C-alpha cells in the first residue's frame, strides 16, 4: 500500500493545481456524511436524508446568495484536494480555521465558535476539570486543538485517535479515563450514550469556517456578506438554537445576549431517534431502519458493478475479436492493452482516470470514472475469457457459416458467439464476483458505495460489528442473483446445445 | 453453352505432400457431375478449394465472373491483394452452396433455424418467406414435423438431410455435395436423388462426391475419377464405367463390377 | 478497510492469549528488518544479510545462553502480538521500555541507553538548543518520547510522523525546521546525508529492552544473566563501540569510564557503503546492488504464487469433478465451498488461517499459511474455470472413452481433461496474474515478499520512486514468462487439436 | 449353443415418444447380425442401449453373465442399486466394443494413440504389445503409415477406418458397428468386410447397422429389420430379402430390388 499512496501523492501534486470555472447559479458544497452529529450526518429516521446544523447554514446562505445548494459527498481528508479539482466551490464540515489550512485555502469568517469539553464515564467523580487529568490517560483527536492542549501538560498521558468514537469505545474498555473533544460532539454523544457525561468548564476556543479556493475571491466576499446577513437577521442564532448549540462564545461573537428565541427541536429529534436501545429487538429494529440506506448503497454498488461488467463484456469482446481476427496491427494493439492493463494495479488506473484525465481536459463524474476504470480493467480479463470461448468452438461451425454466404463477421456474431456463451459464463461469473468486491476500491475517487456507506453508518451509530455483518451479507447477496441467473442460463444452454451425437 | 466453373492447374499442398495436383476442370451451367475415387484421394479437398474454404497454392479458379489466380508468377501481386482475395472468396461462396461430410449443423439452433438463418441474414429474406421455403425443403427430404428439434435430437440420417436442406435453402448457382447419402437408407437415397434431379431440371449446377456407383452411373451428366490428388479421367458415365480410356480408371471400376 | 481492521482486532483478541512452548535449544528472536540503521537493517553491500548492533547483541547473548539464534522477521507493529502467537521468544528492535508496554510484556534490563538529538539542515545556525525551537515547526516520531518532550513546550509547533525519514524529507522540503530523534538515528542519518547535521546537547533519556512473554520468567532470568555477563566482560561495550554508539549514558550505566578500546569499524563500513551518491550512474549502480534482494523477494513471490496456483489448480479440479460428477451430496458441498469462498474477502481468509487455526492446534508457518490461503481461495475460481472447460468438450468424447472400457474416472482423466486445457489456459492465466498481485496481501501474515521488501528497501535507502518503479516492473515481469508459456502451450495444443473436419 | 446377448421387452422413451418399443432379441456367440431399417427407426438407439450408453426404461438385458433389469416392477430395487447399475454397465462395456456413427476420435491424440490408449489403460497391456496390435490393425484397414497423424489430418473414410481399428484393438466379445462403411468407397467396403469375416471366423459376435443391402445379404448370419422402434422381423438373409414373413419388411425390401 505504501508505494501506491506515495504514487498517489505524486500524481496529486501534478494534477491538483488545475481549477475549473464555477457555475454561478448553483452552490456546490462538500462535506463528508460519514461524520458525526450534529455537523452533517444521516437522518436517523430517514437515512436517505442528510441533516445537521451545517446543512441548515448552507441552505440559509444559498438562499441569500440566490444559488441552488448542491451537496457533494467527499471524504473528509479529501475536502481540500476536491476543492482544487473543481468538484465543488465550498467545503464546510467542522473545518477549524488554523494557520496551516489558511495557507492552502481561504476561509470565510467563522460561522460557529465553540470550545472543548471533557467527557468521562458517568460516576467518575474524581475528574472535574483539566487539572484533575494530571497523571491520567486522556484521549484526544489526532492533530486537534485538544491534543495540543493536553500535550502542553506534561503530566498527562495523551492517547490520540483517528475519530472521537474510538476514544469513547476505549474509555468504556478502561484504556483511558477521560477524553477532550469538541463541545458539539460531547453534547450529542453524551446525550445519546448515558453512560458518558460531560464535566468541567469549557476549554479553549475553536472557530469553524467555510473553505474556498484561493482564487475565488469574489465568492468569498459573497459568502462573507451572506454570513453577515445571517448573523444580523438572527437566522444563524435560530439555527444554532434549534440544534442546541448556542453558547457564550457565540453570544460574544454576535454581540447578542438576549434570551433564547427558539427551542432546540432538532436536537430533541436527534436524541429521540438515536437514543441507545438496550434491547436486542430494538437493535434489530434499528437495523431495519438502516436497511433503506444500505439497500440504496447496495444498489449503487450493484449498478456500478453491472454497468462496469457490461462495459467489460463489450470491450472485452472487441479486444478478443481484434486479437483473433484483427490481423497483425490490431492484434498487437489488443495484446498490448491486455498485458498492460492486467499487469498494473486497478487502484492506480482509477486514480489516473479520475485525477489525471482532467489535466487533458477530460473531467469525468465519479460514477462515470468508476465505471470506466473498472470496466476497462476487467475488459482485459474478459477478452481472454472470450478467446478461450472462441477456441472451444469447432472450426467446422465457422466454415459452415461462411460457406452459407455469411461474412466472417456475420459468422462470428450469429453463429460462433452464441455458442461460446456456455463456456464463458462460469469464468465471467467468477470475474463478476471479483468485480463486485473490487468495486469498493472506487471510494478513492469519492464514489459512495456499499463499503463507504458502511463506514458512514458504523461511525454515526458507533456500531461496527452488526453493520459490518450486514454489509458482508449484502456483498454476498449481491452476487447470488447473478450466480443463479448464470446457472439458469447455463442450464438452458445445456439443453439447447447438447453436443449432437 | 455457359461454363460456370473453370479450374486450371490447381495445386494444393499441406506441408510437403501435394493433396491436389494440377487439377483442371470446366463445368457448364446445369450439369450434374459426380466425383468418385478411393478414400483419401482428395475429393473433399477439391470441393473445399472450389468453395474457397481452403486456399490453393497455385492455379486458376473461376466461378461465374469471379476469378482467383494464385501461384508463383502472381504470388507477389496476391500478397498485396490479400484483401481482395478475401472479398472474392466471399463472393464465390455466395454463389456456391456446400454440404459438408461432417454436416456441421449449428447445435444451438433448431432445425428450422439452421435452415432459415442464412437466407434471413445473407439474403435478407423476410422471415415468413424463409420459413416457408424451409418447410417445403424439409418436406422434400422427408422431415416434416422435425422443424423444432435440436440437432442432438436427430438420428444420423436425419441430420444429413437437414444439412442438405440447409445448403439448398440459399438456392445457390452451384451446389457441392460431399457424400450426401452416406447415412441414408436406400429408400431415402432415392428420394434425395429425386430432389437433385428436380434441381437439375431447374438448371442448378451440381457436383456430387459419392461412393454410390449406381448413383453416379444413373444420375450424372459426367463422372470424374480421381486418384491421389489427380483427376485421372472425366467423361460420361457410360464411358467411365464401361469404356474407360485410362488403365487406372479401368482397374478401379472393375473392382465393383465383379 | 476500516471494517476489516476492526474484525482483525476482534480476531486477535480471541486468538492471541494462546501461548506455545518454547524450544530450549534455539533462541527465536524477532525484529523488523524494514527498520533503520544502526538497529537492524540490510547490509548495503550484501543485501541478503541483516546486520545492526542489535543483531550483534543477540548473537553474543545466545552464545552465552548456549542457544542457536534464529531470526524471525515481523512487522514492527506486530512484534508483541507475534510473541504471544508463539512465533518467537524474544523481540528486540529499539523497543523503548515504557509503562504501557510493560503492562503487556516483560522487559529485560536495558541493553542500551541513549538520548534524543536535534537534527537540522546544515547551515541553519539559529538553532542550537531546545530553547531555540520556540515558535518553530519541529518534527518528531508519533507517540515517542521526543513528541512528549516537544509537546511540553507550548510554543513549539509539533508535527508528528510515522517514521523519522518522513520528517527528514519534510525538513528538506521546508515544511519543518528541525526534528528531534533518537540519537543513533540522528548519528547514522546525518553521517550519510551531509545536508543534515546534529545540533545541541543530548536531550532526555531512552532505554531499550528486550521484550518477552509475561509467562517466560525463566527465560527472562537467563537473558538478564547473560546481559550482565555481556556488560561485565566488556563485550557489550565492544559492540557499541564498533557501531560508534558508546556514550556518556552508557558510561554511567556500566560504570565504565575507561578510554575507548575498539574502533568504530562497523559504523565506518556502513557510512562508506551507503553515503549518498549524487550521480545518476551511481544511483543505477545502487539499484544493481539491490537487485539480488529484489530478485530474491521476487522469487519468493513467484514461488508463493506458483505453489498457490498449483494448489488452486489441483483443488479446483477436485471441486469441479465433485460438482459435475460427484452426485448430490458432494456436488452440494462443492457449490457451497465455491460460493462461500468466492463471496468472502481473501484478507479475512488469510487472517483466519494464520491467527485462528492455532486456536485449534494447527499452527502453520507463514509460508504455508500463505500458500493455503491463496491456493484454497483461488481453487474456488479455478473450479468454475474447469467446469466451463469440461462443458466445452462434446459428450461423444466421454462416451467413446467409456465404451472403450474406461471407468468414468479414467475417461475424465485421460481423455476429457487433456482436451480442456486449451479452453482453460486463457482464464487460468488471467487468474494467475491476479494471484501474483493478490500475493502482496500475505504480508499481513508476516510473509516477506516483493511488496514487503520494497517497503524495507525504500525506507532503508530513502528512495521510494526508483525502487517503486523497480518493484512495479518486477511484478509485470513475473507474470510475463507465464503468459508466454501459456501462449506456447496454447499454440501447441492448437496444432494438436485442430477440430477434425 | 451359447447365447451371449439376450434382450427382453426392452423399451426406451425420450419425453413422451418411445424410440425403442418392446425389443426382444437373442444372439449366439460368433454370429454376425445385420440391422437394417429406415433412417430414424432406432438402430443407433438400440446399439447404445446394448452398450449401456443410454439407460433403457424397462426390460431385461444380459451380456454374458451380467444381467441388468429395469422397469416398473423392479424400479424400486434399482433406485437403491444405482451404484450397482453403474458397475454392471461398466462390466458390460468391457465386453462390448462399439463403432460410433459419429466416430468420436480423440482429436488431441495421434492415430496410434487413439488406438493404443484403451488397451494400455484398460487392459494394462504393455505399450509395445499395444502398438504392435495397433499397427497390425491399421495395416488391415489400409492405413499403414498413418499412425502419427492427428484426426484433423485424415479424410472422412480414413477417420472411419481408424475408429474401427480403435474399437477392435480391445478385442471385445461383442462388436457393435454403426454404419461402418458409410464413408468408404466400394473397394474399401470389401476390405472392411474381409476384416469382419475374419473376426467372424475367430468367433467374435458382431452386430452391424448398415444401409448396404448387399453387405447384409452376403455377410450376415441373420438380418434384423426395424421400423419405428420395433423389431419387425429377424431371420436369415434369404428369408428377409426373398421371402419375408411380414408385409412391412416385404414392402421395404421390395423398394431396392426394383
Ligand atoms: N491437414 C492435413 N494434413 C495432412 N494431410 C491431410 C490433411 N488433410 C487431409 N489430408 C490428406 O489429404 C488427402 C485427401 O483428403 P480428402 O479429405 O480430400 O480425401 P477424400 O477424397 O475426401 O477421402 P474420403 O472419401 O475418405 O472422405 C488424404 O489422404 C488426407 O489424409
Ligand atoms: N434426444 C432425442 N430426443 C428426441 N428424439 C430423439 C432423440 N434422439 C433420437 N431421437 C429420435 O429417435 C429415433 C431413433 O433414432 P436413432 O438415432 O436410433 O435412429 P437410426 O435408426 O440410427 O437412424 P439413422 O439410420 O438415420 O442413423 C429418431 O427418430 C430420432 O429422431
Ligand atoms: Mg471426404
Ligand atoms: Mg443411426
GROMACS .gro file of C-alpha atoms in nm, chain A residues 497-501, chain B residues 102-105 107 149-160 183, chain C residues 394-397 399, chain D residues 12 14 19-20 40 42-49 53-54 98 100-104 178:
model
   50
  497UNK     CA    1  -2.666  -2.731  -2.720
  498UNK     CA    2  -2.616  -3.087  -2.608
  499UNK     CA    3  -2.345  -3.192  -2.845
  500UNK     CA    4  -2.502  -3.359  -3.141
  501UNK     CA    5  -2.432  -3.728  -3.140
  603UNK     CA    6  -1.924  -3.372  -4.128
  604UNK     CA    7  -2.253  -3.182  -4.170
  605UNK     CA    8  -2.159  -2.908  -3.916
  606UNK     CA    9  -2.515  -2.833  -3.810
  608UNK     CA   10  -2.605  -2.727  -3.232
  650UNK     CA   11  -3.592  -3.028  -3.291
  651UNK     CA   12  -3.236  -2.953  -3.197
  652UNK     CA   13  -2.959  -3.134  -3.386
  653UNK     CA   14  -2.879  -3.357  -3.088
  654UNK     CA   15  -3.233  -3.494  -3.115
  655UNK     CA   16  -3.181  -3.623  -3.468
  656UNK     CA   17  -3.054  -3.954  -3.596
  657UNK     CA   18  -2.759  -3.967  -3.833
  658UNK     CA   19  -2.967  -3.981  -4.148
  659UNK     CA   20  -3.200  -3.709  -4.028
  660UNK     CA   21  -2.904  -3.479  -3.958
  661UNK     CA   22  -2.771  -3.541  -4.305
  684UNK     CA   23  -2.604  -4.215  -4.381
 1153UNK     CA   24  -1.857  -3.283  -2.675
 1154UNK     CA   25  -2.025  -3.562  -2.483
 1155UNK     CA   26  -1.927  -3.804  -2.760
 1156UNK     CA   27  -1.570  -3.796  -2.631
 1158UNK     CA   28  -1.898  -4.187  -2.446
 1272UNK     CA   29  -3.678  -4.662  -2.413
 1274UNK     CA   30  -3.739  -3.979  -2.465
 1279UNK     CA   31  -3.792  -4.464  -2.959
 1280UNK     CA   32  -3.749  -4.833  -2.874
 1300UNK     CA   33  -3.461  -4.277  -3.769
 1302UNK     CA   34  -3.397  -4.666  -3.380
 1303UNK     CA   35  -3.095  -4.862  -3.492
 1304UNK     CA   36  -2.837  -4.639  -3.327
 1305UNK     CA   37  -3.052  -4.617  -3.015
 1306UNK     CA   38  -3.060  -4.994  -2.985
 1307UNK     CA   39  -2.681  -5.022  -3.009
 1308UNK     CA   40  -2.640  -4.751  -2.748
 1309UNK     CA   41  -2.868  -4.939  -2.511
 1313UNK     CA   42  -2.454  -4.566  -2.301
 1314UNK     CA   43  -2.822  -4.489  -2.272
 1358UNK     CA   44  -1.865  -5.006  -3.042
 1360UNK     CA   45  -1.996  -4.479  -3.340
 1361UNK     CA   46  -2.181  -4.329  -3.631
 1362UNK     CA   47  -2.004  -4.003  -3.541
 1363UNK     CA   48  -1.671  -4.180  -3.486
 1364UNK     CA   49  -1.568  -3.962  -3.189
 1438UNK     CA   50  -2.296  -4.830  -3.654
   0.00000   0.00000   0.00000
